[in-house]
mmCIF file of C-alpha atoms in Angstrom:
data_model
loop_
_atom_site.group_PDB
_atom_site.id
_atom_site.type_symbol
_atom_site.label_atom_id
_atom_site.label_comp_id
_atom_site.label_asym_id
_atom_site.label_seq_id
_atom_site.Cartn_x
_atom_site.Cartn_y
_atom_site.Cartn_z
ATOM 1 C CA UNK A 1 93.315 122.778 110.668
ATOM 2 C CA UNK A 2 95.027 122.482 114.022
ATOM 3 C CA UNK A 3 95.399 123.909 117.273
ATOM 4 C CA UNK A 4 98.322 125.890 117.628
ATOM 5 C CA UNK A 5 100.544 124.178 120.502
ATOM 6 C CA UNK A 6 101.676 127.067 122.950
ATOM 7 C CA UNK A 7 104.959 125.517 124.273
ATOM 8 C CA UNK A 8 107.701 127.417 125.959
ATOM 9 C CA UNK A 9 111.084 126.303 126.588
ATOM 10 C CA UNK A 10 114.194 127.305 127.868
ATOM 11 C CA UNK A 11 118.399 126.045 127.257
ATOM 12 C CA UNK A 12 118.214 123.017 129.455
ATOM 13 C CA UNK A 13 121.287 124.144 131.590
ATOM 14 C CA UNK A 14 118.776 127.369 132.844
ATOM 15 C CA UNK A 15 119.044 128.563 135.564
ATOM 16 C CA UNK A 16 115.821 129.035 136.391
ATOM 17 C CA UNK A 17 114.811 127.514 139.798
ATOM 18 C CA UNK A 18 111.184 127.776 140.062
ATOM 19 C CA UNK A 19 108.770 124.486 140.041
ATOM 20 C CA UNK A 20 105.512 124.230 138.828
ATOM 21 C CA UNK A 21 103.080 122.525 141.425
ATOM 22 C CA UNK A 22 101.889 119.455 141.009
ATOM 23 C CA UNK A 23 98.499 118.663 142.467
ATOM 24 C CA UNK A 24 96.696 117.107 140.310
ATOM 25 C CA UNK A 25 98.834 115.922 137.744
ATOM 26 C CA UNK A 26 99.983 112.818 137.417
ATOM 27 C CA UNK A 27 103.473 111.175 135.714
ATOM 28 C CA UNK A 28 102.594 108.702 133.150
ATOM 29 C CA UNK A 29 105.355 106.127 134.164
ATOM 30 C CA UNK A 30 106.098 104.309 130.800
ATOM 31 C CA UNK A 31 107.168 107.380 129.468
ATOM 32 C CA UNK A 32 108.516 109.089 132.526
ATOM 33 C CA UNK A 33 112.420 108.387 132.210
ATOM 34 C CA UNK A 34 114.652 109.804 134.996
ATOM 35 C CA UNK A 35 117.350 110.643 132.560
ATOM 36 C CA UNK A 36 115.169 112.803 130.389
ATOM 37 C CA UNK A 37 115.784 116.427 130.196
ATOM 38 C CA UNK A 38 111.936 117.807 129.157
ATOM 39 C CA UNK A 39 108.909 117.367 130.692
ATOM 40 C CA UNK A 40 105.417 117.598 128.609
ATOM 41 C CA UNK A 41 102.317 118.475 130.400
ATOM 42 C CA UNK A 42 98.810 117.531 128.517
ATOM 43 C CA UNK A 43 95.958 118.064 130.119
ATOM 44 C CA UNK A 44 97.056 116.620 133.901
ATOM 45 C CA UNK A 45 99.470 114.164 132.379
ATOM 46 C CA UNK A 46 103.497 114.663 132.598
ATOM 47 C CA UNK A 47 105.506 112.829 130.565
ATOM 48 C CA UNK A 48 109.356 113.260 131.143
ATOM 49 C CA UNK A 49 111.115 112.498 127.974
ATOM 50 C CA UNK A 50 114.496 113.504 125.248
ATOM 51 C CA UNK A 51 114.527 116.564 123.898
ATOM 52 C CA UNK A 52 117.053 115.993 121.173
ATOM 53 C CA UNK A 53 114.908 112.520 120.068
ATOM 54 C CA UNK A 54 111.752 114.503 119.996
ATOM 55 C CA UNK A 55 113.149 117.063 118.037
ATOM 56 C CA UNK A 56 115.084 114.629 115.659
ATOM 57 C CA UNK A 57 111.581 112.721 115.154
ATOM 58 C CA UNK A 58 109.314 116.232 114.526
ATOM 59 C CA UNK A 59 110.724 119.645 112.490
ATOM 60 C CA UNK A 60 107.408 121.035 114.738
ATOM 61 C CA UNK A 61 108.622 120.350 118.375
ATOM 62 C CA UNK A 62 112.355 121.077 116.724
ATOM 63 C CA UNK A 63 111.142 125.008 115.772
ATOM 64 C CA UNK A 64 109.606 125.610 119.011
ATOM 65 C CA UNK A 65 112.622 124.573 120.626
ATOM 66 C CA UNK A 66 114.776 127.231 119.135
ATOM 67 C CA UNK A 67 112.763 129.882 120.513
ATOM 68 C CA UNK A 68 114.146 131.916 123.392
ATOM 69 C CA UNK A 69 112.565 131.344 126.857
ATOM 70 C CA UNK A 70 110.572 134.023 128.156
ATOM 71 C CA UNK A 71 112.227 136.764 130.405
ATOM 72 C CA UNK A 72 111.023 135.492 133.443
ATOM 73 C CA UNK A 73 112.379 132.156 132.758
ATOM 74 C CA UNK A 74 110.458 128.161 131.973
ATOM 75 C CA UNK A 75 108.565 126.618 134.736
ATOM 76 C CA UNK A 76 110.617 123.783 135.853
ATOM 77 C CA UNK A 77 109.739 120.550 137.490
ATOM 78 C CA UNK A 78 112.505 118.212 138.705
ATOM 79 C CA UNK A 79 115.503 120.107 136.845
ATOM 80 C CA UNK A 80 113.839 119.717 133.796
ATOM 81 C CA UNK A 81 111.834 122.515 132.070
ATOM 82 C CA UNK A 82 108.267 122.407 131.723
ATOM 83 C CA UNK A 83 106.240 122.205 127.518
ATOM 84 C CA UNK A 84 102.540 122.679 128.313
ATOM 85 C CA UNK A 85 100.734 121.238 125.198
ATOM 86 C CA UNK A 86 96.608 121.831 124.677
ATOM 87 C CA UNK A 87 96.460 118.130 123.437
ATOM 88 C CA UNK A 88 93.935 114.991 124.721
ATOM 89 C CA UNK A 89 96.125 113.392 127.288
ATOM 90 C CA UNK A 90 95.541 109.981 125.527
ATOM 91 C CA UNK A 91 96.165 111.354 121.891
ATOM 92 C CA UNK A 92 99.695 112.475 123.308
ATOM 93 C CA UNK A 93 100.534 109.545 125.217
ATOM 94 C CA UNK A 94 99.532 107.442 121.876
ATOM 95 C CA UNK A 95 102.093 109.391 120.192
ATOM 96 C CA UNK A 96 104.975 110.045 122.162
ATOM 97 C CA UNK A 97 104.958 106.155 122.834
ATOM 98 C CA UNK A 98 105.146 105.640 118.825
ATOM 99 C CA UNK A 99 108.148 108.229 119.074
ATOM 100 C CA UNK A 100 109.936 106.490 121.930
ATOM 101 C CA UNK A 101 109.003 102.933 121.371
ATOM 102 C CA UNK A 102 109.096 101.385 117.844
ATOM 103 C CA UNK A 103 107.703 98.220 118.596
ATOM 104 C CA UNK A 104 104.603 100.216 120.289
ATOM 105 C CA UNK A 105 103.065 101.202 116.807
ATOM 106 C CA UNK A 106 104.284 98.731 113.994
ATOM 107 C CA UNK A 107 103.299 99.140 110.358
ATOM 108 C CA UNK A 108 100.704 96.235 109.055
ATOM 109 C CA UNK A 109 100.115 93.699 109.060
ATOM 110 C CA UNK A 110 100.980 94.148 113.013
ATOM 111 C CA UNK A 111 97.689 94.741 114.903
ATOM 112 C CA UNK A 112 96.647 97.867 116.867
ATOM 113 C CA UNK A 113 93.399 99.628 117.590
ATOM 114 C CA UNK A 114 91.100 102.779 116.258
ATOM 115 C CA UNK A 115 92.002 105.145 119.311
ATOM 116 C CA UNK A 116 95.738 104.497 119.075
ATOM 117 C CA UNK A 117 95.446 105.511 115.529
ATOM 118 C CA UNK A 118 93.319 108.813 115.985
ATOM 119 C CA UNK A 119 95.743 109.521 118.612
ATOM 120 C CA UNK A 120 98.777 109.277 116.341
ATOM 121 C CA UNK A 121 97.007 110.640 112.573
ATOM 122 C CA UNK A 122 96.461 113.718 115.079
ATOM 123 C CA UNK A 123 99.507 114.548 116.076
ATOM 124 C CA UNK A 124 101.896 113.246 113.899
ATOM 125 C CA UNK A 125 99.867 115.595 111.259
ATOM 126 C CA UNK A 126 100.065 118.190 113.766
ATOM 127 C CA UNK A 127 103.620 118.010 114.377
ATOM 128 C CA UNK A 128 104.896 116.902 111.051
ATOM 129 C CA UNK A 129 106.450 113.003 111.995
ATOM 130 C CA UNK A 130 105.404 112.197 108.168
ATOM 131 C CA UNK A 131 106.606 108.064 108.620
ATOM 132 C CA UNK A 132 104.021 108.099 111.939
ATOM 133 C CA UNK A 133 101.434 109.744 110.074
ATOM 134 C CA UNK A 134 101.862 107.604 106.755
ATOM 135 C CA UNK A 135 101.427 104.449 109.387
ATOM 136 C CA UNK A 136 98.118 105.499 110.501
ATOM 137 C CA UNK A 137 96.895 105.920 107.046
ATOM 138 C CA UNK A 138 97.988 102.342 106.179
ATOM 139 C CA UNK A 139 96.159 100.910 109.320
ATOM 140 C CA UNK A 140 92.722 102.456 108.070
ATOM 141 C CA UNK A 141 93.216 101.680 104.283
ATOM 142 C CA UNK A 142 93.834 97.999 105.714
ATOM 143 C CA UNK A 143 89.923 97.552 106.593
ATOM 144 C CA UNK A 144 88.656 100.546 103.817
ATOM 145 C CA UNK A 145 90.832 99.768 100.548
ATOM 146 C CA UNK A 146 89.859 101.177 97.136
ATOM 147 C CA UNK A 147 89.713 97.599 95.426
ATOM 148 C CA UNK A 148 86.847 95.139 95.517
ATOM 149 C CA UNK A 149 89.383 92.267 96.217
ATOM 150 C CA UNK A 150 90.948 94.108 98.792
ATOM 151 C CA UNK A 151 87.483 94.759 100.160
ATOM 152 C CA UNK A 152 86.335 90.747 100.234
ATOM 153 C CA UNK A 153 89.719 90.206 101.859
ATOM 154 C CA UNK A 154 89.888 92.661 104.532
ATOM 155 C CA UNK A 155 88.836 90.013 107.469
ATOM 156 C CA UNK A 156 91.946 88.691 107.150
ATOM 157 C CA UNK A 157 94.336 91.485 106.460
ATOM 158 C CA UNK A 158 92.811 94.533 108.497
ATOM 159 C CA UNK A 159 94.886 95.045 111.217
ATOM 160 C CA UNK A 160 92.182 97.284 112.859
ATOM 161 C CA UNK A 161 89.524 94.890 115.171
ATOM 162 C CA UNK A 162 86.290 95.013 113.907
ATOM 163 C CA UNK A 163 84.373 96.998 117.050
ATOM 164 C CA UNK A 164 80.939 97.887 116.192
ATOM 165 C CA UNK A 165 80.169 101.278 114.960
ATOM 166 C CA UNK A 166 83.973 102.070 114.310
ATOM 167 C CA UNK A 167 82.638 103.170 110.684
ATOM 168 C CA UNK A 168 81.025 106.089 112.156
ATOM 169 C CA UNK A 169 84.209 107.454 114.272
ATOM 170 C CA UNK A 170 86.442 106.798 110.809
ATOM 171 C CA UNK A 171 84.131 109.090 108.515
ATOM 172 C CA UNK A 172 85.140 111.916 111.002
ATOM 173 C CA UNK A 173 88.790 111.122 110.927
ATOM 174 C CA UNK A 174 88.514 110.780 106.853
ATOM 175 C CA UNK A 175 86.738 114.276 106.742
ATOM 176 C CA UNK A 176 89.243 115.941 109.622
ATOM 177 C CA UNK A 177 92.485 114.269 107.922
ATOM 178 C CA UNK A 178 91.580 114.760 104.240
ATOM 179 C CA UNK A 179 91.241 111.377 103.530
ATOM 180 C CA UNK A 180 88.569 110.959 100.496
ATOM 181 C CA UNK A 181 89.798 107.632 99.374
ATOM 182 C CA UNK A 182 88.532 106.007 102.794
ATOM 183 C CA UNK A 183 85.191 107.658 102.443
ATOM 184 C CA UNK A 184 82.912 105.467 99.526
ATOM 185 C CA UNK A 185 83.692 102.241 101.961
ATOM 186 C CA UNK A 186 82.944 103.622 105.119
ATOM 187 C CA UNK A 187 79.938 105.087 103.884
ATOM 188 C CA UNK A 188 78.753 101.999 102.464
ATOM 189 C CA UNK A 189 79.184 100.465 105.917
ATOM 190 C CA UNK A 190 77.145 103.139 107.540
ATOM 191 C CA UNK A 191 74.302 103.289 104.721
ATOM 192 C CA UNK A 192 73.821 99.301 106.255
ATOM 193 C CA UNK A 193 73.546 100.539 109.766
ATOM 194 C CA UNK A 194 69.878 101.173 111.525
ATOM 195 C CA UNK A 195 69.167 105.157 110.441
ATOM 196 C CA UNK A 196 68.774 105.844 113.848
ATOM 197 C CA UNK A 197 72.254 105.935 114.695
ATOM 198 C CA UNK A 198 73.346 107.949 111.567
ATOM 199 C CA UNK A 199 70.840 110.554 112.424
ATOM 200 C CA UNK A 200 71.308 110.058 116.408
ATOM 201 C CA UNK A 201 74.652 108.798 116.667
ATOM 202 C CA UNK A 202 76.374 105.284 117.487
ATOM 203 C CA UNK A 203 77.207 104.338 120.253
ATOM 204 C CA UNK A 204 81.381 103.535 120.879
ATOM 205 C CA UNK A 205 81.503 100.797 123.508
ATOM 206 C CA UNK A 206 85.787 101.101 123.674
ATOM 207 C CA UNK A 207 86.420 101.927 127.465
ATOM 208 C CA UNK A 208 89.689 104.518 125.842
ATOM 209 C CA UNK A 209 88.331 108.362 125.089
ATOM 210 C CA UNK A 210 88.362 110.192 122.013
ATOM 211 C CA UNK A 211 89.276 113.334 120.373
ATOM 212 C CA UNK A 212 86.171 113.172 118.945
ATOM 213 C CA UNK A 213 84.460 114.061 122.227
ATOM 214 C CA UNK A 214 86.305 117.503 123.428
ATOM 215 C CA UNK A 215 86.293 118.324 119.326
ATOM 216 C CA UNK A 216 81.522 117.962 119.886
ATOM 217 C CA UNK A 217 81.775 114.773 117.445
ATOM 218 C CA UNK A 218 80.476 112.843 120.614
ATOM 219 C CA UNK A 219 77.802 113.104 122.526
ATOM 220 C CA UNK A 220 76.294 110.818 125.320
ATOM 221 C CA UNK A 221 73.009 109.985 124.487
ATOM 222 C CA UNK A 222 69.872 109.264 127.377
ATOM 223 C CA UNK A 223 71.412 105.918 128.565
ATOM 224 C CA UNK A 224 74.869 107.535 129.297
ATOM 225 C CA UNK A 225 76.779 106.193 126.773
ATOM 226 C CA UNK A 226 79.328 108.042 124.138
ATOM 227 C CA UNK A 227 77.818 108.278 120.708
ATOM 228 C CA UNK A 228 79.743 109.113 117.344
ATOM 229 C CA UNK A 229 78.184 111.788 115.773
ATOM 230 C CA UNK A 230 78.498 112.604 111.864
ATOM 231 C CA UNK A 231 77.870 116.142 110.498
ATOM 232 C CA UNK A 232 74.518 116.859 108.831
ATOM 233 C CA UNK A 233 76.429 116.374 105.244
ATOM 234 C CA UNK A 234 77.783 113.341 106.427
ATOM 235 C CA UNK A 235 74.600 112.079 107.818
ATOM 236 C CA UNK A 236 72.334 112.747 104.581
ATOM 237 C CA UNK A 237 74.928 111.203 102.525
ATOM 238 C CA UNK A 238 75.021 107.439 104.597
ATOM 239 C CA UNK A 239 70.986 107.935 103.366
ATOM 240 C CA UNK A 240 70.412 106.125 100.383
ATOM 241 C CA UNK A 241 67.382 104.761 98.731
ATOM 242 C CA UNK A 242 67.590 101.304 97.836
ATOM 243 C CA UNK A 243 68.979 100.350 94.732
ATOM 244 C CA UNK A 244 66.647 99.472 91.925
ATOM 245 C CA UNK A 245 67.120 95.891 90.610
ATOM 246 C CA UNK A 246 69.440 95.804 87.324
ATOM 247 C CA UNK A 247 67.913 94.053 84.031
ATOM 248 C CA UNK A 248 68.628 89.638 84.809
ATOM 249 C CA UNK A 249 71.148 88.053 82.409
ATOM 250 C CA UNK A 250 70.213 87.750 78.826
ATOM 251 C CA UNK A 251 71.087 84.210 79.134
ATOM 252 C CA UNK A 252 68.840 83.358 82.248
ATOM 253 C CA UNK A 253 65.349 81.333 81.578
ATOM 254 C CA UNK A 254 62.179 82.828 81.524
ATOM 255 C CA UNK A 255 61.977 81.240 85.098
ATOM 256 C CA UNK A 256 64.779 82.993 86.133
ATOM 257 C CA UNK A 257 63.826 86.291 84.484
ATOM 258 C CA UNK A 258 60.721 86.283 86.797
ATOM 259 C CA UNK A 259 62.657 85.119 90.099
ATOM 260 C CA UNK A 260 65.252 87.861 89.684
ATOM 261 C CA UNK A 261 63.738 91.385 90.949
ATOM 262 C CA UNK A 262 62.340 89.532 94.191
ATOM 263 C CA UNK A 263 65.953 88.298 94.482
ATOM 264 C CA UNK A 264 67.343 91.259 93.905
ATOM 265 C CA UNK A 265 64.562 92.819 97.059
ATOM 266 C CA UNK A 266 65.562 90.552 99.353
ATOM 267 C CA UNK A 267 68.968 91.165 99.189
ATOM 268 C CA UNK A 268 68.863 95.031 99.392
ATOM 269 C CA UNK A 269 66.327 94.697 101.866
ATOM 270 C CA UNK A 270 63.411 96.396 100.158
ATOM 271 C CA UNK A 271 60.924 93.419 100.088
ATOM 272 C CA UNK A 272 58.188 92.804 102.351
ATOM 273 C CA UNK A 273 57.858 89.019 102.828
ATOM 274 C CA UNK A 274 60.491 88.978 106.080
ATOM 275 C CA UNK A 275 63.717 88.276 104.481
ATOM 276 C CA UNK A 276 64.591 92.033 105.776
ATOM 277 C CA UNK A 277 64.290 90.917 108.683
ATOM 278 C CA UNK A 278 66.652 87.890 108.441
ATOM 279 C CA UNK A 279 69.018 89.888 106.564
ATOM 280 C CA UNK A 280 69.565 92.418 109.219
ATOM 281 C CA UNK A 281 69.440 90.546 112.336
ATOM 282 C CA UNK A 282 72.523 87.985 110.205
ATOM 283 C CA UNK A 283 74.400 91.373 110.584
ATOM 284 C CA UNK A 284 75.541 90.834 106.635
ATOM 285 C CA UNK A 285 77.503 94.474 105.814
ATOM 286 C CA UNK A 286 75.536 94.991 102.586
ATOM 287 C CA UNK A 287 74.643 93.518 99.106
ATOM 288 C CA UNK A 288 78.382 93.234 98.680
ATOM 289 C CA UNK A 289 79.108 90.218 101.074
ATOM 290 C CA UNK A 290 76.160 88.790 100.764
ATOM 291 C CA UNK A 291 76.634 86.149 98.908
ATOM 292 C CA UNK A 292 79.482 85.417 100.085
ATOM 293 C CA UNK A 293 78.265 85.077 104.041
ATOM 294 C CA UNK A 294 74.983 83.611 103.198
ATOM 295 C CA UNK A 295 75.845 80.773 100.738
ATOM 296 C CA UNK A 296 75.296 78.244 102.588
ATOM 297 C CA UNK A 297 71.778 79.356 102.978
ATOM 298 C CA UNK A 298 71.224 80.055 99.595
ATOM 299 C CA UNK A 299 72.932 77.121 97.951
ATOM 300 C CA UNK A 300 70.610 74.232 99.226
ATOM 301 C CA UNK A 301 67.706 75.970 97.397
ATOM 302 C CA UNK A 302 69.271 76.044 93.314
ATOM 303 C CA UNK A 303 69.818 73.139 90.895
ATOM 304 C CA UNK A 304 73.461 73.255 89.782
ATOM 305 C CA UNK A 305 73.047 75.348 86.752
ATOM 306 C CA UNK A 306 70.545 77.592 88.501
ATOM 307 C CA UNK A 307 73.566 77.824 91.481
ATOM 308 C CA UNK A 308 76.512 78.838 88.846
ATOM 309 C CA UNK A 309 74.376 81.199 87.210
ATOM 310 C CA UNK A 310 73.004 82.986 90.327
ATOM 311 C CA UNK A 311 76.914 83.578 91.440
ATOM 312 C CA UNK A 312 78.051 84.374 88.080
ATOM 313 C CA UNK A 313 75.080 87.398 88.427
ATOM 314 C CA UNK A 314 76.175 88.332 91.897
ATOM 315 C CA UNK A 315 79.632 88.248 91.593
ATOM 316 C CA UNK A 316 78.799 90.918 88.302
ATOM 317 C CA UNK A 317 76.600 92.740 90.214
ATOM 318 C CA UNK A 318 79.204 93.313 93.295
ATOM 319 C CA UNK A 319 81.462 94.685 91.205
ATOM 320 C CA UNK A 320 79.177 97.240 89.428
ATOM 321 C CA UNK A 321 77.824 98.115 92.648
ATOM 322 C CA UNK A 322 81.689 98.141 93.803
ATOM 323 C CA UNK A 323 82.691 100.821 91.096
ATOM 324 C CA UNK A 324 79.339 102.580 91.626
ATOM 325 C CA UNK A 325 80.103 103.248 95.509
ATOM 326 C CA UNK A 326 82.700 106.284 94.361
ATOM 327 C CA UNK A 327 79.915 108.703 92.559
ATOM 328 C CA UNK A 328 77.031 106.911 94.722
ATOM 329 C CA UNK A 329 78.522 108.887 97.703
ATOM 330 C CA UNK A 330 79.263 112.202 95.649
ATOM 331 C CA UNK A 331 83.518 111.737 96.539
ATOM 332 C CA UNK A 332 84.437 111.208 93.561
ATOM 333 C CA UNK A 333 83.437 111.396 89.710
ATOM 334 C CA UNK A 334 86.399 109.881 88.755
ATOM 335 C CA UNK A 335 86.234 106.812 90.451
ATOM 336 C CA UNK A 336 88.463 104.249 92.686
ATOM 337 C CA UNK A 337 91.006 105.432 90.235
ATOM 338 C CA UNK A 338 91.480 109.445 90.920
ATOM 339 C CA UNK A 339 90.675 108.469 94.833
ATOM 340 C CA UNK A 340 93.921 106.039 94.442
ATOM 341 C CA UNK A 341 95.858 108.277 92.362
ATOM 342 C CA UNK A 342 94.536 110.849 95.538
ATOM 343 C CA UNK A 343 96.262 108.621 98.269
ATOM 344 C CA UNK A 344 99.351 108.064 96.179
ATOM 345 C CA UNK A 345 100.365 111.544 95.803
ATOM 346 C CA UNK A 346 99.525 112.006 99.709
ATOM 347 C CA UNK A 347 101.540 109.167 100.315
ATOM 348 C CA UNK A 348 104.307 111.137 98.295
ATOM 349 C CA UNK A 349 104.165 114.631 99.561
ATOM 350 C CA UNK A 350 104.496 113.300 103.259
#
């Protein structure tokens, strides 16, 4: 699952005298501290930093440590021997800062952003920091949760900005991190997106690189611009036919009986009168929040009792659709239940 690190090192007090040359690569100078005894090298980045805290923080970095140096000695550079990693730059600059700065990458409800987090899932799984790792999993199951109320909520208590097309780049991170508890709510964001970009790839507007692009999950499409792709699996998956409308309440009115299927249409977007339209330019996720965002639309159109009835219907129908999403998506047979008994015992064995 991950690229082995090739890292050599040498008893700090060495001897050794000779220094690696440095065109090229630059010192990343918020984690370049004069008093630090080991300098990492990613990509052209250098990052001079504490052995000892590094190897406190990761049992990984702590092994490779307590290998001999090679016969002819560790490159050095400024004293300090030289740790060449074959990490992104960025993902290891993400993570060394969560390592050396605690206020840098806070649990939630304290903000951050989707490339911080790919940066740190990546290599705090790779180098075993389980209380980094568990972080990053709590920052994505803050905007995909495994409850419905969770789900209506997550606006307010996601601590991950809502930047278009971040769906797409978090269905690779669920599949490359073994995350299936993430998947039925990401998908369900992506089966609302145009099927363009789940066949052709979304574009990701953030200015900060990705993984995703050395590891060929991003492309750059005619225009220029970096596009998410999702595997073939992935891709037929997000494809669903439209939902066929569910019988109306028993209790409705012949009236209503007759009204319901077209209701039902317009809201999953399968009618032809130009509400699909509407529906997709308002941006609306999906049939989940839509009453929800579009009541005021809806509201000045129903009598009281035809109002109270209509929500009592969608609010049922949200919640079937809700426990549906699991199997829908082929994650799990067992339901938001086994997928949150899944993240528990994850939670537990790191």
């Amino acid at each position: 699952m991950f690229q082995q690190q090739t890292f050599v090192c040498a008893d700090i007090n060495s001897n050794v005298a000779s220094t690696s040359s440095t065109a090229g690569l630059h010192k990343v100078h918020d984690l370049w501290f004069e008093d630090g005894n080991l300098v990492l090298k990613a990509g052209q980045s250098l990052f001079k930093i504490y052995r000892g805290l590094l190897s406190h923080r990761s049992v990984v970095f702590s092994d490779m440590f307590a290998f001999p140096p090679p016969p002819e000695g560790n490159e050095m550079l400024e004293g300090c021997p030289v740790g060449e990693t074959h990490d992104s730059p960025q993902d290891m600059k993400y993570f060394l800062k969560a390592v050396f700065d605690h206020e840098f990458f806070e649990p939630p409800p304290k903000p951050t952003t989707i490339p911080i987090v790919e940066g740190i899932l990546r290599l705090s799984t790779k180098c075993d920091v389980p209380h980094l790792r568990q972080r990053a999993m709590d920052h994505l199951f803050s905007t995909y949760p495994t409850s419905l109320s969770a789900w209506k909520s997550r606006d307010t208590s996601r601590t991950i900005p809502s930047v278009k097309n971040t769906p797409f780049l978090v269905l690779n991170l669920a599949r490359e991190f073994e995350m299936p508890w993430l998947v039925p709510s990401v998908a369900y964001c992506i089966s609302s997106y145009h099927i363009n970009e789940t066949l052709d790839g979304a574009e990701w507007s953030l200015y900060e690189d990705t993984q995703a692009t050395q590891d060929g999950k991003c492309t750059y499409n005619k225009r220029g611009r970096k596009t998410v792709k999702l595997n073939w699996e992935d891709q037929k998956m997000c494809i669903k036919r439209p939902l066929k409308h569910p019988p109306p309440p028993e209790r409705s009115s012949p009236q209503n009986r007759q009204w319901y299927p077209r209701a039902w249409s317009t809201i999953n977007g399968t009618d032809d009168t130009g509400y699909t339209e509407h529906w997709t330019r308002w941006g609306t996720a999906g049939f989940l929040d839509f009453y929800d965002e579009q009541h005021s639309t809806f509201a000045p159109g129903f009598c009281k009792g035809c109002l109270a009835q209509f929500e009592w219907y969608m609010k049922r129908s949200a919640e079937e659709m809700w426990e549906a999403l699991p199997d829908l998506f082929g994650v799990s047979e067992g339901g938001w239940e086994e997928l949150e008994r899944e993240r528990r015992l994850c939670n537990v064995r790191r």
